[in-house]
Coordinates of C-alpha atoms in Angstrom, one line a residue:
R9 CA -15.5 -36.8 28.9
L10 CA -16.4 -35.4 25.6
N11 CA -19.9 -35.8 23.7
L12 CA -19.1 -33.4 21.4
V13 CA -16.4 -32.5 19.1
L14 CA -15.7 -29.5 16.1
A15 CA -13.4 -30.0 14.3
T16 CA -11.1 -29.1 11.1
R17 CA -10.0 -32.3 8.9
S18 CA -7.6 -34.0 11.6
G19 CA -10.4 -33.9 13.3
I20 CA -11.9 -37.2 12.3
F21 CA -8.5 -38.8 14.3
A22 CA -10.3 -37.2 17.2
P23 CA -9.9 -40.5 19.9
F24 CA -13.6 -41.1 20.7
H25 CA -14.1 -45.0 21.8
N26 CA -17.6 -44.7 21.3
L27 CA -18.2 -43.0 17.8
G28 CA -21.7 -42.6 16.5
L29 CA -22.0 -39.9 14.8
V30 CA -19.6 -38.1 11.9
I31 CA -21.0 -35.5 9.5
I32 CA -18.9 -33.9 7.0
D33 CA -19.9 -30.5 5.9
E34 CA -19.8 -29.2 2.4
E35 CA -17.5 -33.0 2.0
Q36 CA -16.9 -31.9 -1.8
D37 CA -13.8 -29.4 -0.2
P38 CA -10.9 -30.2 -1.4
A39 CA -9.6 -28.9 1.6
Y40 CA -10.5 -32.3 3.2
K41 CA -7.5 -34.0 0.7
Q42 CA -3.9 -33.3 2.9
D43 CA -1.3 -33.8 0.5
Q44 CA 1.1 -33.6 2.6
V45 CA 3.1 -36.5 4.5
P46 CA 0.4 -38.1 5.9
H47 CA -1.8 -38.1 2.8
Y48 CA -5.2 -38.9 3.6
N49 CA -8.8 -37.8 2.7
S50 CA -10.8 -36.9 5.6
R51 CA -13.8 -38.5 3.6
E52 CA -11.9 -41.4 3.3
V53 CA -10.7 -42.3 6.4
A54 CA -14.3 -41.2 7.9
F55 CA -15.8 -43.9 6.0
L56 CA -13.2 -46.5 7.8
R57 CA -14.0 -44.9 10.8
V58 CA -17.8 -45.6 11.1
N59 CA -17.2 -48.9 9.4
L60 CA -15.1 -50.2 12.2
K61 CA -17.0 -48.6 14.7
K62 CA -20.3 -49.4 13.5
A63 CA -21.3 -45.6 13.6
R64 CA -23.0 -43.1 11.1
L65 CA -22.0 -41.1 8.6
I66 CA -23.6 -37.7 7.2
M67 CA -21.8 -35.8 4.3
G68 CA -23.7 -32.4 2.7
S69 CA -23.0 -30.8 0.4
G70 CA -24.2 -28.2 -2.2
S71 CA -22.7 -29.9 -4.9
P72 CA -21.6 -33.4 -4.3
S73 CA -17.9 -34.5 -5.5
L74 CA -18.1 -37.3 -7.8
E75 CA -17.2 -39.8 -6.2
S76 CA -20.1 -39.6 -3.6
L77 CA -22.7 -39.0 -6.1
Y78 CA -20.8 -42.3 -8.0
S79 CA -21.0 -44.2 -4.7
A80 CA -24.6 -43.0 -4.3
R81 CA -25.6 -44.3 -7.9
G82 CA -24.4 -47.2 -7.3
G83 CA -26.8 -47.9 -4.3
K84 CA -23.5 -47.8 -1.8
I85 CA -24.6 -44.6 -0.1
K86 CA -28.2 -43.1 0.2
Y87 CA -28.8 -40.0 -1.5
I88 CA -31.2 -37.5 -0.5
A89 CA -31.4 -34.5 -2.3
C90 CA -32.9 -31.1 -0.3
P91 CA -35.2 -28.7 -2.4
R92 CA -33.7 -25.3 -2.2
K93 CA -35.3 -23.3 -0.2
K94 CA -35.2 -20.0 -2.6
D95 CA -36.0 -19.9 -6.3
F96 CA -32.8 -20.8 -8.9
P97 CA -31.7 -17.5 -10.8
E98 CA -31.7 -16.6 -14.2
V99 CA -28.4 -17.5 -16.0
K100 CA -27.1 -15.7 -18.5
I101 CA -24.2 -16.8 -20.5
I102 CA -22.5 -14.4 -22.9
D103 CA -20.2 -15.9 -25.3
L104 CA -17.5 -14.1 -25.2
K105 CA -16.5 -15.1 -29.0
H106 CA -19.3 -14.0 -30.7
L107 CA -19.2 -10.2 -29.4
P108 CA -19.2 -6.9 -32.3
F109 CA -16.0 -7.0 -33.7
R110 CA -15.1 -3.6 -31.8
D111 CA -15.8 -5.0 -28.4
R112 CA -13.3 -7.6 -29.6
K113 CA -10.5 -5.1 -30.6
K114 CA -10.5 -3.8 -27.2
N115 CA -9.1 -5.0 -24.5
F116 CA -12.0 -4.8 -22.4
I117 CA -13.3 -6.6 -19.1
F118 CA -17.4 -5.7 -18.7
S119 CA -19.0 -6.9 -21.8
K120 CA -21.7 -4.4 -22.7
I121 CA -24.7 -6.3 -21.6
L122 CA -22.5 -6.9 -18.2
E123 CA -22.3 -3.2 -18.1
D124 CA -25.9 -2.3 -18.5
A125 CA -27.5 -5.1 -16.2
I126 CA -25.2 -3.4 -13.4
Y127 CA -26.6 0.4 -14.3
T128 CA -30.5 -1.4 -14.0
V129 CA -29.7 -2.4 -10.8
L130 CA -27.8 0.0 -9.6
N131 CA -30.9 2.4 -10.7
A132 CA -32.7 0.1 -8.9
K133 CA -30.5 0.5 -5.8
G134 CA -29.6 -3.2 -5.4
K135 CA -26.0 -4.8 -5.1
V136 CA -24.2 -6.1 -7.4
L137 CA -21.5 -8.8 -7.1
L138 CA -18.3 -9.0 -9.5
F139 CA -16.5 -12.5 -8.8
L140 CA -13.1 -13.4 -9.8
N141 CA -11.2 -15.7 -8.4
R142 CA -7.5 -14.1 -8.4
K143 CA -6.3 -11.6 -6.8
G144 CA -4.2 -8.5 -6.9
F145 CA -3.6 -5.9 -9.7
A146 CA -2.7 -7.9 -12.6
T147 CA -1.1 -11.6 -13.1
F148 CA 1.6 -11.1 -15.2
A149 CA 4.7 -8.3 -15.3
S150 CA 7.2 -8.3 -17.9
C151 CA 9.6 -6.0 -19.6
N152 CA 7.9 -4.2 -22.9
T153 CA 11.7 -3.4 -24.2
C154 CA 12.8 -7.2 -24.3
G155 CA 10.1 -9.6 -22.9
L156 CA 11.5 -10.1 -19.8
P157 CA 9.1 -11.8 -17.7
L158 CA 9.3 -11.4 -13.9
E159 CA 9.5 -14.7 -12.1
C160 CA 9.5 -15.5 -8.9
P161 CA 13.1 -16.6 -7.7
R162 CA 11.9 -20.2 -5.8
C163 CA 9.4 -21.4 -8.0
N164 CA 10.0 -19.6 -11.5
I165 CA 6.0 -18.7 -11.8
N166 CA 5.0 -15.4 -12.6
L167 CA 4.8 -12.7 -10.0
A168 CA 1.3 -11.0 -9.6
Y169 CA 1.1 -7.3 -9.0
H170 CA -0.1 -5.8 -6.1
F171 CA -1.3 -2.2 -6.8
K172 CA -1.6 -1.1 -3.0
E173 CA 1.3 -2.7 -1.8
N174 CA 3.0 -2.2 -4.5
I175 CA 4.9 -4.9 -4.2
L176 CA 5.3 -8.1 -7.1
N177 CA 3.8 -11.5 -5.2
C178 CA 4.2 -15.7 -6.0
P179 CA 1.3 -17.3 -5.0
Y180 CA 2.8 -20.0 -4.4
C181 CA 5.5 -19.3 -1.6
N182 CA 4.5 -16.2 -0.5
F183 CA 7.9 -14.3 -1.7
K184 CA 7.6 -10.7 -2.2
M185 CA 9.8 -7.8 -4.1
P186 CA 8.9 -3.4 -4.3
A187 CA 7.6 -3.7 -7.8
P188 CA 10.6 -2.3 -9.8
K189 CA 10.8 0.5 -12.3
I190 CA 13.5 -0.2 -14.4
C191 CA 13.5 -4.0 -16.2
P192 CA 16.4 -5.9 -14.4
S193 CA 17.7 -7.2 -17.5
C194 CA 18.2 -4.5 -20.4
N195 CA 17.2 -0.9 -17.8
A196 CA 14.1 -0.3 -19.8
G197 CA 12.3 2.1 -17.9
Y198 CA 8.7 0.9 -18.8
I199 CA 7.1 -2.4 -17.1
K200 CA 4.1 -3.9 -18.6
Y201 CA 1.6 -5.3 -16.5
T202 CA -1.5 -7.5 -17.5
G203 CA -3.8 -10.3 -16.1
L204 CA -6.5 -8.9 -14.3
G205 CA -7.3 -9.3 -10.4
T206 CA -9.9 -8.2 -8.2
E207 CA -7.8 -5.0 -7.6
K208 CA -8.5 -4.2 -11.6
I209 CA -11.5 -5.3 -11.6
E210 CA -12.1 -2.9 -8.8
S211 CA -10.6 0.3 -10.7
E212 CA -12.5 -0.5 -13.5
L213 CA -15.7 0.0 -11.8
S214 CA -14.7 3.3 -9.9
R215 CA -13.7 4.4 -14.3
I216 CA -17.0 3.7 -14.8
F217 CA -19.3 3.7 -12.0
A218 CA -18.2 6.6 -10.7
Q219 CA -21.3 6.9 -8.0
A220 CA -21.4 3.4 -7.4
R221 CA -19.8 2.6 -3.8
I222 CA -17.2 -0.4 -3.7
K223 CA -15.9 -2.7 -1.5
R224 CA -13.9 -5.5 -2.3
L225 CA -13.4 -8.7 -0.1
E226 CA -10.5 -11.4 -0.6
A227 CA -11.1 -12.5 2.8
Q228 CA -14.0 -14.2 4.8
D229 CA -14.0 -10.9 6.4
Y230 CA -17.7 -10.1 7.2
C231 CA -19.3 -6.6 5.8
D232 CA -22.0 -4.9 5.8
L233 CA -23.8 -4.0 2.9
K234 CA -25.7 -1.7 3.9
D235 CA -23.2 1.1 2.4
I236 CA -22.2 -0.6 -0.3
D237 CA -23.4 -0.8 -4.0
I238 CA -20.9 -3.3 -5.4
V239 CA -18.4 -5.8 -3.7
V240 CA -15.7 -7.2 -5.8
A241 CA -14.7 -11.3 -4.6
T242 CA -13.3 -14.1 -4.6
S243 CA -14.5 -17.5 -3.6
S244 CA -13.8 -16.5 -0.1
I245 CA -17.7 -14.8 -1.0
I246 CA -19.3 -18.1 -1.3
K247 CA -18.6 -18.9 3.2
Q248 CA -21.3 -16.0 3.4
T249 CA -24.2 -17.8 2.5
D250 CA -26.5 -14.6 4.0
Y251 CA -25.2 -12.2 1.4
R252 CA -27.8 -11.6 -1.3
F253 CA -27.4 -9.8 -4.3
D254 CA -29.6 -8.9 -7.2
L255 CA -26.8 -9.4 -9.5
I256 CA -23.9 -11.4 -10.0
G257 CA -21.1 -11.1 -12.6
V258 CA -18.6 -14.0 -13.2
L259 CA -15.2 -12.9 -14.8
N260 CA -12.8 -15.3 -16.0
I261 CA -14.3 -18.5 -14.8
D262 CA -12.6 -19.8 -18.2
N263 CA -8.6 -20.0 -16.1
S264 CA -10.6 -22.5 -13.4
L265 CA -12.0 -24.7 -16.7
N266 CA -8.8 -24.4 -18.2
R267 CA -6.4 -25.4 -15.1
I268 CA -4.1 -29.1 -16.1
D269 CA -6.5 -31.2 -13.6
F270 CA -9.2 -33.7 -14.3
R271 CA -11.2 -31.9 -11.8
S272 CA -11.2 -28.4 -13.4
S273 CA -15.0 -28.7 -14.1
E274 CA -16.0 -30.3 -11.0
K275 CA -14.5 -27.5 -9.1
A276 CA -15.8 -25.1 -11.5
F277 CA -19.0 -26.0 -11.4
D278 CA -18.9 -26.5 -7.6
L279 CA -18.0 -22.2 -7.5
L280 CA -21.0 -21.4 -10.0
V281 CA -23.3 -23.5 -7.5
G282 CA -21.8 -21.8 -4.3
L283 CA -22.6 -18.3 -6.5
T284 CA -26.2 -19.2 -6.8
R285 CA -27.1 -19.5 -3.5
L286 CA -26.0 -15.8 -2.7
T287 CA -28.5 -15.0 -5.1
D288 CA -32.6 -15.7 -6.4
K289 CA -32.3 -12.9 -8.7
K290 CA -29.2 -13.0 -12.2
I291 CA -26.0 -14.2 -13.1
V292 CA -24.3 -13.3 -15.5
I293 CA -21.4 -15.3 -16.6
Q294 CA -18.7 -14.0 -19.4
T295 CA -16.9 -16.8 -21.0
L296 CA -14.8 -18.2 -24.3
L297 CA -16.8 -22.0 -23.0
A298 CA -20.3 -21.4 -23.4
H299 CA -21.1 -24.7 -25.2
H300 CA -20.0 -26.6 -22.0
H301 CA -21.8 -28.6 -20.1
C302 CA -20.7 -26.7 -16.7
F303 CA -22.9 -23.8 -17.7
K304 CA -25.6 -26.0 -19.6
A305 CA -26.4 -27.5 -17.0
L306 CA -27.1 -23.8 -14.9
L307 CA -29.0 -23.1 -18.0
N308 CA -31.4 -25.9 -17.4
K309 CA -31.1 -25.6 -13.7
D310 CA -30.7 -29.2 -13.3
I311 CA -27.3 -30.5 -11.2
N312 CA -27.8 -33.7 -12.7
M313 CA -27.1 -32.7 -15.9
F314 CA -23.7 -31.5 -15.0
Y315 CA -22.7 -35.0 -13.6
D316 CA -23.8 -36.9 -16.5
E317 CA -21.9 -35.9 -18.7
E318 CA -19.3 -35.9 -16.3
L319 CA -19.5 -39.4 -15.4
R320 CA -20.0 -40.5 -18.9
Q321 CA -16.6 -38.1 -20.5
R322 CA -15.1 -40.1 -17.0
K323 CA -15.6 -43.2 -18.0
Q324 CA -14.5 -42.9 -21.3
L325 CA -11.3 -41.9 -19.9
Y326 CA -10.8 -44.2 -17.4
L327 CA -10.4 -41.4 -14.8
P328 CA -11.5 -41.5 -11.4
P329 CA -14.2 -42.7 -10.0
Y330 CA -13.8 -45.4 -12.2
R331 CA -9.9 -46.0 -11.9
H332 CA -7.7 -45.1 -9.5
I333 CA -4.5 -42.5 -9.8
V334 CA -1.7 -42.3 -8.6
L335 CA 0.8 -39.9 -8.5
V336 CA 4.7 -40.5 -7.4
K337 CA 6.2 -37.2 -7.2
L338 CA 10.4 -37.0 -6.9
R339 CA 12.3 -33.6 -6.0
G340 CA 15.6 -31.9 -5.8
K341 CA 17.9 -29.2 -5.9
N342 CA 19.0 -30.0 -9.1
E343 CA 16.6 -30.6 -11.7
E344 CA 19.1 -33.0 -14.5
R345 CA 19.2 -35.8 -11.7
V346 CA 15.4 -35.6 -10.4
K347 CA 14.6 -35.7 -14.5
E348 CA 17.5 -38.6 -15.0
T349 CA 16.0 -40.8 -11.7
S350 CA 12.3 -40.3 -12.8
Y351 CA 13.0 -41.3 -16.0
A352 CA 14.8 -44.9 -14.4
L353 CA 12.4 -45.0 -12.3
F354 CA 9.4 -44.9 -15.0
E355 CA 11.4 -47.6 -16.9
R356 CA 11.8 -49.6 -13.7
L357 CA 8.2 -49.4 -12.7
N358 CA 7.8 -50.6 -16.3
K359 CA 10.1 -53.3 -16.3
G360 CA 8.4 -54.8 -13.3
N361 CA 4.8 -54.0 -13.9
K362 CA 3.4 -58.1 -14.6
N363 CA 0.1 -56.9 -13.2
K364 CA -2.2 -56.8 -16.4
G365 CA -4.6 -54.0 -14.8
I366 CA -1.6 -51.7 -13.5
K367 CA -0.7 -49.2 -16.3
I368 CA 1.9 -46.6 -16.2
I369 CA 1.2 -43.7 -17.7
S370 CA 3.3 -41.3 -18.1
V371 CA 6.9 -39.7 -16.7
N372 CA 6.5 -35.2 -16.8
P373 CA 8.0 -32.0 -14.9
G374 CA 5.4 -31.4 -12.2
Q375 CA 2.2 -28.5 -12.0
P376 CA 4.7 -26.4 -11.4
S377 CA 7.8 -28.2 -12.3
K378 CA 9.6 -26.0 -9.3
L379 CA 7.9 -24.8 -6.1
R380 CA 10.2 -23.4 -2.9
G381 CA 13.8 -23.8 -4.7
S382 CA 12.9 -27.7 -5.5
F383 CA 12.5 -29.1 -8.9
Y384 CA 9.5 -31.8 -9.2
W385 CA 8.5 -34.7 -11.5
Q386 CA 6.0 -36.8 -11.1
I387 CA 5.0 -40.8 -12.5
L388 CA 1.2 -41.3 -13.1
I389 CA 0.1 -44.5 -12.7
S390 CA -3.5 -45.4 -13.3
S391 CA -5.3 -48.7 -11.9
A392 CA -8.6 -50.1 -10.9
A393 CA -7.5 -52.4 -7.7
P394 CA -5.8 -49.9 -4.8
L395 CA -4.1 -52.6 -2.5
K396 CA -2.4 -54.2 -5.5
I397 CA -0.7 -51.2 -6.9
T398 CA -0.2 -50.2 -3.1
K399 CA 1.5 -53.8 -2.9
F400 CA 3.1 -52.8 -6.3
L401 CA 4.4 -49.2 -5.0
K402 CA 6.2 -51.3 -1.8
I403 CA 7.4 -53.2 -3.0
H404 CA 9.2 -51.3 -5.9
L405 CA 10.0 -47.7 -4.2
K406 CA 11.7 -49.7 -1.2

């Protein structure tokens, strides 16, 4: 007889007959949502199960999801804020738009302010973390003569270059190919690599700080920091809560903020809050969006400042948690057929929509539009009543 189950997201379906308590750690993590059949969100299933079984639910988070915070402010759930055990670190925002002209003209990676901060910490025998949430050496490869971009044949996504293995890799389907020495289109002998990855950061650090001991971490492997001066890492470092650094430098966080996703600010803020747990001294953030409310909240050491502004914007734009968004995806091997079917379905849904509470917003190519050999289009629908929109879709998709 089981008394306790420790599991991943699918564990929420464990067949307990006398369920008493469900605990969801880091409830804001998007990994709890399953985007493939069967579609579900472990957090929503947990709410359903505890209500049916008259059990209790505890959700823990360093930066709660907006849905949970909205429910707490509405009195549906109880919110208890736990104070930080250590001091909040000093946050320094470097506005890359206001750097000296000579710095902007050259293709630099580290601003002079960040470079000096790293020197200071290394001279004091401290530890430095440089955070960049992109693996590899370069994120874009193209012919310098004809301009042909090297893309994944299955996804039409730019291939990332990995210097150590000398391969080009697709971040979506894991397609790999040896890095070509000549252009496959015009036979020119020079392939240009641009964009930043953790390998390139490691290479540049080795050039500037030649005496420093540098380690690159891209997985959740534990390493001893005693013999390391500078760590270059992706988001996996946030899970290692026993690490402590004297300085954290955040590079290219704008990539997270500029994604085509209404939750992009929320996800970027979650990353930054996770990084603040790894230091109680100093964080330096390089950005072109210095006035974003994500950074203002960190500067003022008040996460509620971020949530207040984010909820205000979501309310203005009729986005969750104020309304429900449904994404109807269509896929197929023939791009033109998928497009025609998507437009036909879009028109049919509009004609069949007699409910003023349901809004058929748009029909667009998917993000990405091609994935693993299939083309994707999507229809976006908005409603305040999830039961009505479910009934509506069941009728029209049958």
